[in-house]
Short mmCIF file of C-alpha atoms in Angstrom, two decimals:
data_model
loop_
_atom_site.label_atom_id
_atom_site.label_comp_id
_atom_site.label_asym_id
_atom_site.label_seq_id
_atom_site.Cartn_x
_atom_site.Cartn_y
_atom_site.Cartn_z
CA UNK A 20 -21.27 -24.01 -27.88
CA UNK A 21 -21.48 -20.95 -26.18
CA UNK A 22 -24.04 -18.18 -28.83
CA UNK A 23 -22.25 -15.16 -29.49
CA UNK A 24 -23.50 -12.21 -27.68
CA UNK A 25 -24.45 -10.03 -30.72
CA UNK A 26 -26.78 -13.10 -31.49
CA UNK A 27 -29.06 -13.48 -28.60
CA UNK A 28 -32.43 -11.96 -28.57
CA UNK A 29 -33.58 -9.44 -26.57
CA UNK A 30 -35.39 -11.95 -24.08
CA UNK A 31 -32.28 -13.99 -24.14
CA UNK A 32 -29.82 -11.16 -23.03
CA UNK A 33 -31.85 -10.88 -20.03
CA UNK A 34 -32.13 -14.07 -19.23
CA UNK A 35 -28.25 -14.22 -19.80
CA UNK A 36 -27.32 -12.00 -17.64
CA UNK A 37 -29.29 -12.92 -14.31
CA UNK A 38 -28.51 -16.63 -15.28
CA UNK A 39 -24.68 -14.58 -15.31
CA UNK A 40 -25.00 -13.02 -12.03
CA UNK A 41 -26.55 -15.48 -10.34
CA UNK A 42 -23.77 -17.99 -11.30
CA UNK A 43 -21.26 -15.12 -10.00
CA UNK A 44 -23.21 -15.32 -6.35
CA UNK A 45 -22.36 -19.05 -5.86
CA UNK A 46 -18.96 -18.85 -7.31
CA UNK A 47 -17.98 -15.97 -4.73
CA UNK A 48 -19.84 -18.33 -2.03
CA UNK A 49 -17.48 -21.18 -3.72
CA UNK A 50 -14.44 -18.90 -3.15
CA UNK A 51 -15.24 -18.23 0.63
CA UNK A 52 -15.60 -21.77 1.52
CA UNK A 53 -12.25 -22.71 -0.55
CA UNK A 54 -10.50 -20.06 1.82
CA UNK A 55 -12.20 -21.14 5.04
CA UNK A 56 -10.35 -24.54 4.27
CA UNK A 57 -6.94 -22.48 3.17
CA UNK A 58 -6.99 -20.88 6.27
CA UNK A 59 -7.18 -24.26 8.63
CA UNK A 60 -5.81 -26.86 6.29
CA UNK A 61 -2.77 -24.59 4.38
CA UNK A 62 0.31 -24.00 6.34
CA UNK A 63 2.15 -20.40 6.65
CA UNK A 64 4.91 -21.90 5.15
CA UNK A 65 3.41 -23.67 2.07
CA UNK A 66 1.14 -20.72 1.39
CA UNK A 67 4.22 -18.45 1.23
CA UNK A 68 2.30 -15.68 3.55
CA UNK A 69 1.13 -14.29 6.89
CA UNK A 70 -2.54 -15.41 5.68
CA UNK A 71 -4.82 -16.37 3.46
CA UNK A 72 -5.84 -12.87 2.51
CA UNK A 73 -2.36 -11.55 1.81
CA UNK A 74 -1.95 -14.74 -0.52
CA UNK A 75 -5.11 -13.92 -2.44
CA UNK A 76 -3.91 -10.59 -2.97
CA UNK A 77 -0.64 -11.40 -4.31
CA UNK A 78 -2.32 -14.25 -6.47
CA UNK A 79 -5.65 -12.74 -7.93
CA UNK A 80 -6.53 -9.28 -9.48
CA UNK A 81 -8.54 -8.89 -5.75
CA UNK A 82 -7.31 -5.76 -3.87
CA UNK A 83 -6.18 -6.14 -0.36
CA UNK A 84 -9.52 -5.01 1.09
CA UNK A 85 -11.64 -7.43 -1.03
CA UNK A 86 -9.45 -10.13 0.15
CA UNK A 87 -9.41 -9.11 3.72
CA UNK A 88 -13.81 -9.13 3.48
CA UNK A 89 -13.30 -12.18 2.17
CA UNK A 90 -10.90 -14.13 4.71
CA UNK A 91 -13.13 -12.35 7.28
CA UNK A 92 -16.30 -13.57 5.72
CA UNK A 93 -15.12 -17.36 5.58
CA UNK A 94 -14.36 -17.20 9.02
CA UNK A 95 -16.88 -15.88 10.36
CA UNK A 96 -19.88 -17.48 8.62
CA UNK A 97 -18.92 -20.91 10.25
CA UNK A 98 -20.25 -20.13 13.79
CA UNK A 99 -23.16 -18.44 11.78
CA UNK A 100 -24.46 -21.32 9.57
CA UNK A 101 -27.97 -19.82 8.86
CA UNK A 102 -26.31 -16.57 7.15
CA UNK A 103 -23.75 -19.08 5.48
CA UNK A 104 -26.99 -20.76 4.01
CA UNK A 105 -28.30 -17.56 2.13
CA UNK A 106 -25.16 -17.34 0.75
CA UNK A 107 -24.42 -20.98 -0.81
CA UNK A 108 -27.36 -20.54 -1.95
CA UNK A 109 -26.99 -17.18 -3.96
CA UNK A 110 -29.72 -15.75 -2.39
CA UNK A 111 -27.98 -12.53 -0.47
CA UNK A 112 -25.00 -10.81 -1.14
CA UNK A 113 -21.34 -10.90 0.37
CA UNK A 114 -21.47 -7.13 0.80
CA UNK A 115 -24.96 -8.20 3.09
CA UNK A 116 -24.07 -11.38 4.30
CA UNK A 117 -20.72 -8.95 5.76
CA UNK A 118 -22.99 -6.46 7.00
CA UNK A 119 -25.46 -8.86 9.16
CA UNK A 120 -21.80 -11.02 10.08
CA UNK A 121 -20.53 -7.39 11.74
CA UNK A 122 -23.69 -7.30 13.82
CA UNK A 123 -23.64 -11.14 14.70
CA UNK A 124 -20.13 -10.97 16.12
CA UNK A 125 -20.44 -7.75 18.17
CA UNK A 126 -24.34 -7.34 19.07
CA UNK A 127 -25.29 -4.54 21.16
CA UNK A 128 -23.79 -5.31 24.83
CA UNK A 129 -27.78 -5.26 26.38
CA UNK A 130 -29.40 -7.49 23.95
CA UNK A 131 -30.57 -10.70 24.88
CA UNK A 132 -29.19 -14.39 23.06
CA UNK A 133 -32.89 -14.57 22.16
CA UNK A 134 -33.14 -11.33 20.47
CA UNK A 135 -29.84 -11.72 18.56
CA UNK A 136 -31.19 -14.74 17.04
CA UNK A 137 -34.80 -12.86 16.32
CA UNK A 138 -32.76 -9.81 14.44
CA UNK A 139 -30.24 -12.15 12.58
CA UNK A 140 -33.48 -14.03 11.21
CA UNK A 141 -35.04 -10.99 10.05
CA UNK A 142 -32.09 -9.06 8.80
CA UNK A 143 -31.46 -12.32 6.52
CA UNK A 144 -35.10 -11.88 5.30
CA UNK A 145 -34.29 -8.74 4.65
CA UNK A 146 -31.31 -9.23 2.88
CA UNK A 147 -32.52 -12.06 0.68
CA UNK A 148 -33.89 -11.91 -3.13
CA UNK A 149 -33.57 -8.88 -5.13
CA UNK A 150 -35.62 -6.65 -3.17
CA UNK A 151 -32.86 -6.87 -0.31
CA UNK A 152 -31.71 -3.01 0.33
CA UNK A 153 -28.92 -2.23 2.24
CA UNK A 154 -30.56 0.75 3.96
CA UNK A 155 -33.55 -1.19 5.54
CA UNK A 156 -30.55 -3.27 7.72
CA UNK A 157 -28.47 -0.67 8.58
CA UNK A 158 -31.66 1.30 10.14
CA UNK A 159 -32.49 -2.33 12.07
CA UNK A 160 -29.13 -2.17 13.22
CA UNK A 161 -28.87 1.06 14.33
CA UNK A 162 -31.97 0.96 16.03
CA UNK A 163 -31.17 -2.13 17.95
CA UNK A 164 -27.91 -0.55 18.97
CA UNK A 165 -29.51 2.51 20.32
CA UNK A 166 -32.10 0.59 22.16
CA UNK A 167 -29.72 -2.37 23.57
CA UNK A 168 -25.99 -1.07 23.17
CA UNK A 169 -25.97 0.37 27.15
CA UNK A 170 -24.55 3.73 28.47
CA UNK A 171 -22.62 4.77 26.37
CA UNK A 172 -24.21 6.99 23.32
CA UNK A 173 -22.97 6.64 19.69
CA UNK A 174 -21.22 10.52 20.11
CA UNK A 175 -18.92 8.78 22.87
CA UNK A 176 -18.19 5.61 21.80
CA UNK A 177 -14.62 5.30 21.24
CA UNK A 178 -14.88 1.85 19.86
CA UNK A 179 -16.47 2.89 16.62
CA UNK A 180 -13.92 4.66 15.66
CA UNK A 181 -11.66 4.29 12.53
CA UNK A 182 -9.97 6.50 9.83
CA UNK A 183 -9.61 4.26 6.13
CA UNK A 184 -7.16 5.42 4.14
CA UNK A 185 -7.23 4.33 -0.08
CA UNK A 186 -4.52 4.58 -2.18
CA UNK A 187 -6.05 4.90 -5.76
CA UNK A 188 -5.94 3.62 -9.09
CA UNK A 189 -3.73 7.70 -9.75
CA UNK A 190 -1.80 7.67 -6.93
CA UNK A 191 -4.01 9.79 -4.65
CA UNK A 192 -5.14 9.31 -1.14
CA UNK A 193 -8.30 8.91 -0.24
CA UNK A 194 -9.36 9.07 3.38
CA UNK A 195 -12.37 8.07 5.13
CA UNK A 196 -13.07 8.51 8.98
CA UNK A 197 -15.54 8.00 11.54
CA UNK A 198 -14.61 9.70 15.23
CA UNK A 199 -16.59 10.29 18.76
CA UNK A 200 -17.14 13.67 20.02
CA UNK A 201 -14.20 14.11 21.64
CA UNK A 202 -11.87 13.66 18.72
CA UNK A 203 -13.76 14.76 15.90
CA UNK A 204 -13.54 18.21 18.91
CA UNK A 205 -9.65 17.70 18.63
CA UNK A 206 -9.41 17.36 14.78
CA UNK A 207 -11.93 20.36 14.41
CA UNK A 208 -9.93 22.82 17.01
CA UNK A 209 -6.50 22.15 15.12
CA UNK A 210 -7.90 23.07 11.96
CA UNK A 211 -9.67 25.45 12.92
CA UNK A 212 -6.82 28.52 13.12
CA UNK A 213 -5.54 26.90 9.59
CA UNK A 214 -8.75 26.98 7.87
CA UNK A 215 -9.81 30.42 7.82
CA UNK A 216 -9.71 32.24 4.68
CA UNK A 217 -6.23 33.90 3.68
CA UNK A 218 -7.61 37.30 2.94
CA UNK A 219 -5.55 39.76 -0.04
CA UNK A 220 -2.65 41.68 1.29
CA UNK A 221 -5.34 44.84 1.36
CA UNK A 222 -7.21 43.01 3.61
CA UNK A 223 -10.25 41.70 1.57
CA UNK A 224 -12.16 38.57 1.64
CA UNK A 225 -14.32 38.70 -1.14
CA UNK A 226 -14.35 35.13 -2.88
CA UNK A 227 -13.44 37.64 -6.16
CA UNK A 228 -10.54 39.06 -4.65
CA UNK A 229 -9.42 36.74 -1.57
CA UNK A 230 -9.34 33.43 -0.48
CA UNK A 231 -11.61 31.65 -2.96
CA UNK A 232 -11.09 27.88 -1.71
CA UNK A 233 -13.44 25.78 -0.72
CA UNK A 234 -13.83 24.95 3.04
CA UNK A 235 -12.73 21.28 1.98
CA UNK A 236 -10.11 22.59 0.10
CA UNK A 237 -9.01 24.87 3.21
CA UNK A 238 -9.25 21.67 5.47
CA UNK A 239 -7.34 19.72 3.36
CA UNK A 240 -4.63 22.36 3.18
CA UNK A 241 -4.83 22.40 6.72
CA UNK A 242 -4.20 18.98 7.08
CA UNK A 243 -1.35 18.96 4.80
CA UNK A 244 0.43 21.59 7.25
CA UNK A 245 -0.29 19.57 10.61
CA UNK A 246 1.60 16.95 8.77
CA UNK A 247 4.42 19.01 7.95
CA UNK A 248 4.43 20.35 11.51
CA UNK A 249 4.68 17.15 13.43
CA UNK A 250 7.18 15.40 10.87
CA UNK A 251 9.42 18.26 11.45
CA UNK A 252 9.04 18.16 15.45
CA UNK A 253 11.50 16.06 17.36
CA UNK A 254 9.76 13.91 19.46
CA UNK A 255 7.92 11.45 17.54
CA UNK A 256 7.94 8.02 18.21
CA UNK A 257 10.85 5.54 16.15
CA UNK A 258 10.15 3.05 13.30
CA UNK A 259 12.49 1.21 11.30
CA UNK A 260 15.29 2.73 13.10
CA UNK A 261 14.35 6.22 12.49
CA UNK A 262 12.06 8.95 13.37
CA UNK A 263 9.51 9.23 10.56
CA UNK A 264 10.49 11.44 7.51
CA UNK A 265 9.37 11.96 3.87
CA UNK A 266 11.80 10.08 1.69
CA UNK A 267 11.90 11.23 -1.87
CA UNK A 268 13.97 8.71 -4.24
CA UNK A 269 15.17 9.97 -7.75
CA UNK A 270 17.75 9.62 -10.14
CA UNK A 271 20.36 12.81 -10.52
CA UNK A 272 19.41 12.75 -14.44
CA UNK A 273 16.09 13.52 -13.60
CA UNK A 274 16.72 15.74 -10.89
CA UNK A 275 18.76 17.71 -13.04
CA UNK A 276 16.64 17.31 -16.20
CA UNK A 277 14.06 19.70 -14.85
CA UNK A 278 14.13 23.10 -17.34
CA UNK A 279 10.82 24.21 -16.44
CA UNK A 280 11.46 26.05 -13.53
CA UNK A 281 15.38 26.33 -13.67
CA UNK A 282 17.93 26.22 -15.68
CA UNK A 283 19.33 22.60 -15.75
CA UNK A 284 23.14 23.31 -15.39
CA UNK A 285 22.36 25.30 -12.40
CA UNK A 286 20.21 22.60 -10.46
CA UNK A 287 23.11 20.12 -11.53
CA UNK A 288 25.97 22.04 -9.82
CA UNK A 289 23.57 22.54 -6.62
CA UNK A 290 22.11 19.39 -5.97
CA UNK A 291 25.75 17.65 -7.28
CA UNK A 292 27.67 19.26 -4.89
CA UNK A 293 24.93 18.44 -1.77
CA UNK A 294 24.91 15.22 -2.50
CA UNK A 295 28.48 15.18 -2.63
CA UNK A 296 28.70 16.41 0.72
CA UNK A 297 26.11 14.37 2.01
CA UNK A 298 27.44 10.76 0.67
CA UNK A 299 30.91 11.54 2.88
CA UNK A 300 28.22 11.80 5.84
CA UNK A 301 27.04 8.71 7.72
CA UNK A 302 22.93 8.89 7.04
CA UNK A 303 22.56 8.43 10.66
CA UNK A 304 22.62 12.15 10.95
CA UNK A 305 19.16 14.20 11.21
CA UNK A 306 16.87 14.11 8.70
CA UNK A 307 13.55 15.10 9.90
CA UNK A 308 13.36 18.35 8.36
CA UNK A 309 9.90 19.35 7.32
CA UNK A 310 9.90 17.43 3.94
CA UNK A 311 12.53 14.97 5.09
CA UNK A 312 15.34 13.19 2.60
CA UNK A 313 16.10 12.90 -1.15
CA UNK A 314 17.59 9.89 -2.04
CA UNK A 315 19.44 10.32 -5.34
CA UNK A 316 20.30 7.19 -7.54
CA UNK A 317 23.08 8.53 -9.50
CA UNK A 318 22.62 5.74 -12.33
CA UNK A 319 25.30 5.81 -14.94
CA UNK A 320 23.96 7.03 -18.02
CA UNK A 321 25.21 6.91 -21.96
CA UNK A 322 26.11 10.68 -23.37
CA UNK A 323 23.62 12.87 -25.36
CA UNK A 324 24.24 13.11 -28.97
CA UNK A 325 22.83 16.76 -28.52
CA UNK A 326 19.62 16.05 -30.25
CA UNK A 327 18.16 16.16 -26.81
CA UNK A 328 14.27 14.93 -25.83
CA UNK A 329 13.27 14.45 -29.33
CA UNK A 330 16.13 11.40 -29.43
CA UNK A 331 14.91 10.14 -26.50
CA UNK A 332 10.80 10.09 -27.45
CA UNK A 333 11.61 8.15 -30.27
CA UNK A 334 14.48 5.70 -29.44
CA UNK A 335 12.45 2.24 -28.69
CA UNK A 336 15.46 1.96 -25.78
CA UNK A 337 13.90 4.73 -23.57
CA UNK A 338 10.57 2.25 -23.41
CA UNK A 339 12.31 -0.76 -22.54
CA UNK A 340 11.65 -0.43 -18.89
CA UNK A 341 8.43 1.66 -19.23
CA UNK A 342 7.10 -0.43 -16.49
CA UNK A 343 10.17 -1.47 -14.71
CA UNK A 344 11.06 -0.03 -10.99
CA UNK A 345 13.95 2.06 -12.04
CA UNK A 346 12.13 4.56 -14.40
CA UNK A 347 9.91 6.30 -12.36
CA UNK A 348 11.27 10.13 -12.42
CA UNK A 349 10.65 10.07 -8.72
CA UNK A 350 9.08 7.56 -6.25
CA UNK A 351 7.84 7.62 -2.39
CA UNK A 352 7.88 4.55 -0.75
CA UNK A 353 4.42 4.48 0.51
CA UNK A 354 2.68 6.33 -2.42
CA UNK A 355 4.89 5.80 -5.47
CA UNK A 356 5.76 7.42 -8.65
CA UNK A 357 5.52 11.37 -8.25
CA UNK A 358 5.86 14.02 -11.11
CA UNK A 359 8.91 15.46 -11.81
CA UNK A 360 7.71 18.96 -10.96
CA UNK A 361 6.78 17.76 -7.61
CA UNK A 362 10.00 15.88 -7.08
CA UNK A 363 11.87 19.22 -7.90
CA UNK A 364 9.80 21.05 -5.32
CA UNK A 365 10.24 18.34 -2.40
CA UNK A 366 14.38 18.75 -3.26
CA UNK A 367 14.51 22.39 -2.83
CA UNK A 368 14.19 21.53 0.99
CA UNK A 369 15.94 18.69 2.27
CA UNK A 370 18.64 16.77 3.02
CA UNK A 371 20.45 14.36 0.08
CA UNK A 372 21.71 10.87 0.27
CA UNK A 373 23.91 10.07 -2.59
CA UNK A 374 23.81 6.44 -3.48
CA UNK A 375 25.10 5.36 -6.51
CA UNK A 376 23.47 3.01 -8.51
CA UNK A 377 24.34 0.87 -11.58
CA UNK A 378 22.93 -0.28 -14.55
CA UNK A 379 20.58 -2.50 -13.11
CA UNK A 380 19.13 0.05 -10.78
CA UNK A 381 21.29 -1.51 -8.12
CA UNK A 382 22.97 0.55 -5.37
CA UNK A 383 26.77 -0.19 -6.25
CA UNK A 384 28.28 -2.27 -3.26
CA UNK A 385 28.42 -0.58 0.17
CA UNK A 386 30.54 -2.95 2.00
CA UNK A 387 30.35 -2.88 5.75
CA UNK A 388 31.93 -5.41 8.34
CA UNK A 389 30.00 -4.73 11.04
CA UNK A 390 26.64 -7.18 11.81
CA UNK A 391 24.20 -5.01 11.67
CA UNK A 392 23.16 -2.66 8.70
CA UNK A 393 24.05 1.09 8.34
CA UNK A 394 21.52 3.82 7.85
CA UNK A 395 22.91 4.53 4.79
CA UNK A 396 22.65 0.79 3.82
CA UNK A 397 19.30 0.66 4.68
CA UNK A 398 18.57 3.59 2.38
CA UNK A 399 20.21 2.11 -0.48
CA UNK A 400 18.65 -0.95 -0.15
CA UNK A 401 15.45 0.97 -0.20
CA UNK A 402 16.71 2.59 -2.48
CA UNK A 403 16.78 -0.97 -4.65
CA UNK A 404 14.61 -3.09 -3.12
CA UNK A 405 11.69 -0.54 -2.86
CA UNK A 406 9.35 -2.58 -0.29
CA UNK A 407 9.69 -6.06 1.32
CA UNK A 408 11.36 -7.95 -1.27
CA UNK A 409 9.48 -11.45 -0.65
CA UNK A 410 7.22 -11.85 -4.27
CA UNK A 411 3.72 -10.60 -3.92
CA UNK A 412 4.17 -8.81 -0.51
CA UNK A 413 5.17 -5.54 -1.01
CA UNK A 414 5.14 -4.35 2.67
CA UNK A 415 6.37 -0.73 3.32
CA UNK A 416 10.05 -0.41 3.81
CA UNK A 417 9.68 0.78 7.26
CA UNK A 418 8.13 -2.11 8.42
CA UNK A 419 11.03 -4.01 6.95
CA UNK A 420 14.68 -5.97 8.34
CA UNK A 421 17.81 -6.32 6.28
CA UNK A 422 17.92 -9.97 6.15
CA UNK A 423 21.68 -11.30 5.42
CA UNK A 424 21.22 -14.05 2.63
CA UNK A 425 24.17 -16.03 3.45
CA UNK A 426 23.86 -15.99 7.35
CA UNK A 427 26.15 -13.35 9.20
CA UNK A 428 27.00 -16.89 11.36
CA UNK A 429 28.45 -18.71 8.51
CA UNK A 430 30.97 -15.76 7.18
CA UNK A 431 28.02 -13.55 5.11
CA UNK A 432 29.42 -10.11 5.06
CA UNK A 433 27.17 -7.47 5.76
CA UNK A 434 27.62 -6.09 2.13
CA UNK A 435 24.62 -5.11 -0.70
CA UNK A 436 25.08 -8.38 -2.48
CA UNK A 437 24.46 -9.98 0.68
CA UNK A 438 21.27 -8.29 1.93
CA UNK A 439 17.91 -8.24 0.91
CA UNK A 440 14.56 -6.28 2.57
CA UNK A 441 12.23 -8.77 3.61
CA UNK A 442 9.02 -8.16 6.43
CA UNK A 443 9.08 -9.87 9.50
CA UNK A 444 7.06 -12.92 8.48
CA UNK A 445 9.04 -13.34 5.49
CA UNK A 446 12.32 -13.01 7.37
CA UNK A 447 10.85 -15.92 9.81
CA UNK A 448 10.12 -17.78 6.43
CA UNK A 449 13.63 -17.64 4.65
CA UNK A 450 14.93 -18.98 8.31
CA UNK A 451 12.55 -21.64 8.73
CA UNK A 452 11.64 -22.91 5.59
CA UNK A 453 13.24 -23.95 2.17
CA UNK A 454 12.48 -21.03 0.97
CA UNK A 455 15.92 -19.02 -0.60
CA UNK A 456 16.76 -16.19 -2.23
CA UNK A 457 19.84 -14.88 -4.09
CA UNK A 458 21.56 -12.00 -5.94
CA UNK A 459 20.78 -12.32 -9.92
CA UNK A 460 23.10 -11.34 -12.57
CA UNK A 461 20.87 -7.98 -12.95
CA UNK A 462 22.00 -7.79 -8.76
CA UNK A 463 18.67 -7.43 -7.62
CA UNK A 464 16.95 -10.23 -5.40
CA UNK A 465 15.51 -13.51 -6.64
CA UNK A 466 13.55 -15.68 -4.86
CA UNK A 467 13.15 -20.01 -4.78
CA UNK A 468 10.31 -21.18 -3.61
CA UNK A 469 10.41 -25.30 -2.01
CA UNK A 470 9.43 -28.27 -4.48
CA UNK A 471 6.24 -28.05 -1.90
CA UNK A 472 5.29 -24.30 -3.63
CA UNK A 473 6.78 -25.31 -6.70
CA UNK A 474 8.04 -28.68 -8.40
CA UNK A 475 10.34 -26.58 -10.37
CA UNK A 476 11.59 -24.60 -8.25
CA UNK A 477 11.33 -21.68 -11.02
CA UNK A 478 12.75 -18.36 -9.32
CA UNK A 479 10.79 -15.40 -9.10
CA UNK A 480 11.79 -11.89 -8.96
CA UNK A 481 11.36 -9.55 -6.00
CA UNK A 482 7.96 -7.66 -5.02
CA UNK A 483 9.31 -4.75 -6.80
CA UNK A 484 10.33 -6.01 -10.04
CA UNK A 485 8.32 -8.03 -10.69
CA UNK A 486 5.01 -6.88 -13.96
CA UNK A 487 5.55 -6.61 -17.76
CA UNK A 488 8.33 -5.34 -19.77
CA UNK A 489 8.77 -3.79 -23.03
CA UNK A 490 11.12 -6.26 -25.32
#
């Protein structure tokens, strides 16, 4: 029987806890060699995704860069058995054992077989036991890569490039990047004429009176408005059938609910009568303006008793869906929810879609007979469907196909209770495998996985709906 915490002695809490850790090495070096075998032994088809890593994602509380380190790790460490070694053993790290794996795969271009094996040795050393520091390998790496890694200098070297871009635990956006000379020159030179300080109309500059941001604050500013200008430009490249835009989804009550800036009857009659006009238009039409398209879910909703926010703080019914995918006063499809404030300041400039939505959070039923899906279609399924439908994936909508769930070759109309969003490996999958899907009674997707998945065959809900509910 396991001694309560608040029991052990001092001595034993210590002991405890590297026994603890220690336990956690080999169980992580357990982990890597149970994927290794996932990814050779599992098929696509039974594991219900592109890869091992996307699986562990969808089936663990790891994040999709964890699992990607780890698929990574387990393949790599079997043409490296010595650094697989330190690791069974609990002796180094993942984070190291990845580190010394990076430089085993791609060693300098000029360095000899012999001296590859000579560093690897030593960097394992290095990286063994407690003492192991991270810094002491990246300057034995570096320095090897200076000495052996040819012509071209680190400045230049194209190949070491990469930008990393972190959606966190807020909803911010954290971005990372490491560029050669001659784009970190670009990047620098078009923020450069957006960065300077906006002096006061009388022409100061004094942080007191003028432009008191930070340079990273300018920068990021600056950023923000290179964005704006090359969404709104008109020759970007195509995805998902469209030139890339900002889409902005929210439901009219909550547009309309917004009496902190304006007054609400106002903002109804506006954004009512633009949506009107925009719902008779096919969505095909332009909509890269600078912040792009509003899609408004005009959910039906029951009448106000006139007791106003007070009834609605305190009625148990406005929590029911607290963390449902219909409640969210506004939502972008790559970032998620987004403040009503911000939603109302995205919607004074752009273009609505009306879609009309039901109960359920369901577009009603936009009936086409034509094969292939509208642009408004698309939207609304967006609109519903948030992200690639398939359970656990969750890949953007514009990297997504309207998949027709009984087959446009047997009779399936090309109508909203036919359709689902689904990525392109997933779309392969509900083709090729026994996997189905259908339309519940709450008309959003459902999915059945084979008796191979699951003996029971219990369906699960889409990506987007599925999480916790308040009874």
């Amino acid at each position: 029987m396991t001694t309560a915490i608040w029991q052990l002695t001092e001595a034993e809490l210590l002991a405890d806890a590297a026994a603890v850790s220690h336990q956690i090495q080999l169980l992580e070096a357990r982990r890597i060699a149970l994927v290794a075998d996932i990814d050779t032994r599992v098929s696509r088809e039974k594991l219900g995704f592109p890869g091992p890593a996307v699986w562990l994602t969808s089936t663990t509380l790891l994040s999709p860069s964890k699992a990607t380190k780890i698929v990574a790790l387990a393949r790599g460490l079997k043409n490296f058995p010595d650094i697989a070694d330190a690791v069974n053993a609990g002796v180094m790290t993942i984070d190291h054992a990845a580190l010394i794996l990076a430089f085993a795969e791609t060693p300098p271009k000029k360095l000899p077989q012999e001296g590859q094996d000579i560093a690897r040795k030593a960097m394992i050393t290095a990286a063994t036991g407690p003492g192991a520091r991270t810094g002491r390998i990246r300057e034995a790496i570096t320095r090897l890569h200076d000495t052996y890694g040819g012509k071209t200098p680190p400045a230049d070297d194209t190949d070491r490039n990469e930008l990393l871009a972190s959606k966190t635990l807020n909803g911010r956006l954290v971005l990372k990047g490491d560029f050669d000379a001659v784009t970190g020159e670009k990047l620098l030179t078009a923020l450069s004429p957006l960065t300077e300080p906006r002096p006061d109309p009388d022409g100061t500059e004094t942080p007191k009176t003028g432009d008191d941001r930070s340079p990273a604050k300018r920068r990021a500013d600056a950023f923000g408005h290179i964005l704006d200008q090359y969404l709104a430009s008109s020759d970007r490249p195509i995805e998902g059938g469209e030139r890339p835009h900002l889409n902005l989804h929210i439901t009219l009550r909550d547009l309309t609910d917004l009496r902190d800036n304006a007054d609400a009857d106002d903002i109804a009659d506006d954004e009512t009568t633009r949506a009107a006009a925009e719902s008779d238009t096919e969505a095909g039409d332009p909509v890269d303006i600078n912040t792009g398209s509003l899609i408004i879910d005009d959910a039906p909703t029951e009448p106000d008793n006139g007791s106003g926010s007070d009834r609605r703080a305190t009625d148990r019914g406005a929590y029911r869906d607290l963390f449902g995918d219909g409640t969210s006063v506004g939502w972008l499809p790559w970032m998620g929810p987004l403040s009503r404030n911000t939603s109302r300041q995205l919607a004074c400039d752009c273009l609505l879609t009306a879609i009309v939505m039901d109960e359920n959070g369901s577009p009603i039923n936009l009936a086409r007979t034509a094969r292939t899906v509208t642009a408004k279609q698309k939207k609304a399924l967006i609109a519903r469907d948030h992200t690639c439908a398939f359970p656990g994936c969750g890949k953007p909508a514009s990297w997504t196909e309207a998949h027709h769930i009984r087959h446009w070759a047997d009779g399936g109309p090309t109508d909203m209770n036919n359709l689902v969003l689904l990525c392109g490996f997933h779309h392969r999958l509900l083709h090729h495998s026994d996997w189905e899907v259908f339309i519940g009674v709450d008309n959003h997707p459902w999915f059945v996985p084979p008796a191979t998945v699951d003996p029971y065959r219990q369906p699960r809900p889409s990506h987007a709906r599925a999480g916790p509910h308040i009874a």
